[in-house]
mmCIF file of C-alpha atoms in Angstrom:
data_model
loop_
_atom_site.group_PDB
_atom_site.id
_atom_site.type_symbol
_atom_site.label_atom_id
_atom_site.label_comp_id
_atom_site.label_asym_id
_atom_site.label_seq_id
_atom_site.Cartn_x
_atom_site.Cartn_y
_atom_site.Cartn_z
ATOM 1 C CA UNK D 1 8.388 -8.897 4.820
ATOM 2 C CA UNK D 2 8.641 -8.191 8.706
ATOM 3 C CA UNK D 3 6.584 -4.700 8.295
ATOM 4 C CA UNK D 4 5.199 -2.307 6.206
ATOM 5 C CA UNK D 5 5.756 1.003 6.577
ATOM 6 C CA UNK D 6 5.016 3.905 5.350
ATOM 7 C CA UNK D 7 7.867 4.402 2.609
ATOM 8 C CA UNK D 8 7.325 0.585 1.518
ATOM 9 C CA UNK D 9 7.280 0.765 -2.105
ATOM 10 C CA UNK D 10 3.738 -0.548 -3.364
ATOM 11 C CA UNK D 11 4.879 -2.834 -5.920
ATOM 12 C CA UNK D 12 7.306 -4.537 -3.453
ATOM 13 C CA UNK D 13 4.362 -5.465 -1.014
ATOM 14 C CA UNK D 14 2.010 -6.366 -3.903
ATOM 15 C CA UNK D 15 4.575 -8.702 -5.177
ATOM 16 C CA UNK D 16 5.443 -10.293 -1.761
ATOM 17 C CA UNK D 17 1.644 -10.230 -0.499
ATOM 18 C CA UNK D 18 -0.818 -9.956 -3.654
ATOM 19 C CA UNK D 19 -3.618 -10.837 -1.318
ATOM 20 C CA UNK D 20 -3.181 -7.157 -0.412
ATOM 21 C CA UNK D 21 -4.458 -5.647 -3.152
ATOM 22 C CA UNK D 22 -7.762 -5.202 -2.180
ATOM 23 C CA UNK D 23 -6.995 -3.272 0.250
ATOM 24 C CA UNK D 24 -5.169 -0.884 -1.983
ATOM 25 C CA UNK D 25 -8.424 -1.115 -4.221
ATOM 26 C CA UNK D 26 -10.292 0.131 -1.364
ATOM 27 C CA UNK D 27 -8.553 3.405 -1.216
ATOM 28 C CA UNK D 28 -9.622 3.944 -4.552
ATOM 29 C CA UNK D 29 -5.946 2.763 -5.859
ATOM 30 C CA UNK D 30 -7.329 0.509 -9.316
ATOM 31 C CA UNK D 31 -4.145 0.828 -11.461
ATOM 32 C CA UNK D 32 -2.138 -1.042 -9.263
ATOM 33 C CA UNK D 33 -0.544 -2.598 -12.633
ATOM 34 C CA UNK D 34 0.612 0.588 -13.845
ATOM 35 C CA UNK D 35 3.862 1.251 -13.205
ATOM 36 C CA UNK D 36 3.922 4.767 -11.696
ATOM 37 C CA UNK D 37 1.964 3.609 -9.048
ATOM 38 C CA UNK D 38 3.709 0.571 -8.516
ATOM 39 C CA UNK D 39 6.704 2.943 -7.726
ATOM 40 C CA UNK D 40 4.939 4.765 -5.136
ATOM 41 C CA UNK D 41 5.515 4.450 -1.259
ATOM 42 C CA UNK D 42 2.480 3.905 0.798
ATOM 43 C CA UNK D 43 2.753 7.394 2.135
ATOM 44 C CA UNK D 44 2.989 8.576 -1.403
ATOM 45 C CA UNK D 45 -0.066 6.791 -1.992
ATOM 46 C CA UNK D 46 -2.043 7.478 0.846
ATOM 47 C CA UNK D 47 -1.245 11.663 -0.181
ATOM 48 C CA UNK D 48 -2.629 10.866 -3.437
ATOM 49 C CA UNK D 49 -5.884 9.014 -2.475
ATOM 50 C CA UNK D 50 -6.699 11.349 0.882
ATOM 51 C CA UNK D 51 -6.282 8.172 2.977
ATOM 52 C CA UNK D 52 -4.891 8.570 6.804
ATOM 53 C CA UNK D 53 -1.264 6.492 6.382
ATOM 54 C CA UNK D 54 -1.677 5.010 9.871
ATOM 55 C CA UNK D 55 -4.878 3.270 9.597
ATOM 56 C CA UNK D 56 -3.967 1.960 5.949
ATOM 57 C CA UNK D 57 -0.422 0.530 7.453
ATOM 58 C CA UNK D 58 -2.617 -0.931 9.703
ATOM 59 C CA UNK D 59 -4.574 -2.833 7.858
ATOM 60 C CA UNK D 60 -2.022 -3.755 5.674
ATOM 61 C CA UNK D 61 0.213 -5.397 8.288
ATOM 62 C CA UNK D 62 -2.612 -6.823 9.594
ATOM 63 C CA UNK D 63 -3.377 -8.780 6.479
ATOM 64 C CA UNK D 64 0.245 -9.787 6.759
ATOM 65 C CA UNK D 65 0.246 -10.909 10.398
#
């Protein structure tokens, strides 16, 4: 995966980069198993949880780097 972005589906970059999901536990994201939210982009997400998209694709591709 070059980069995430902000309509990368969440269940892609878990599977490609599981090391990831704490981050996405951070934002208070803890079903990451369920399916509906493995569906969701990471803008989808970020709408959900309250979280700012840009500092959450930054730390994500930063834990990719």
């Amino acid at each position: 995966m070059a980069q995430i972005t902000k309509d990368t589906i969440i269940g892609d970059i878990l599977d490609i980069a599981p090391d990831t999901a704490p981050i996405f536990l951070s934002i208070g994201m803890h079903c990451l198993g369920c399916p509906s939210s493995r569906g969701e982009t990471v803008e989808q997400a970020c709408m959900v949880h309250g979280v700012d998209v840009d500092d959450l694709l930054e730390q994500l591709n930063a834990s990719i780097a």
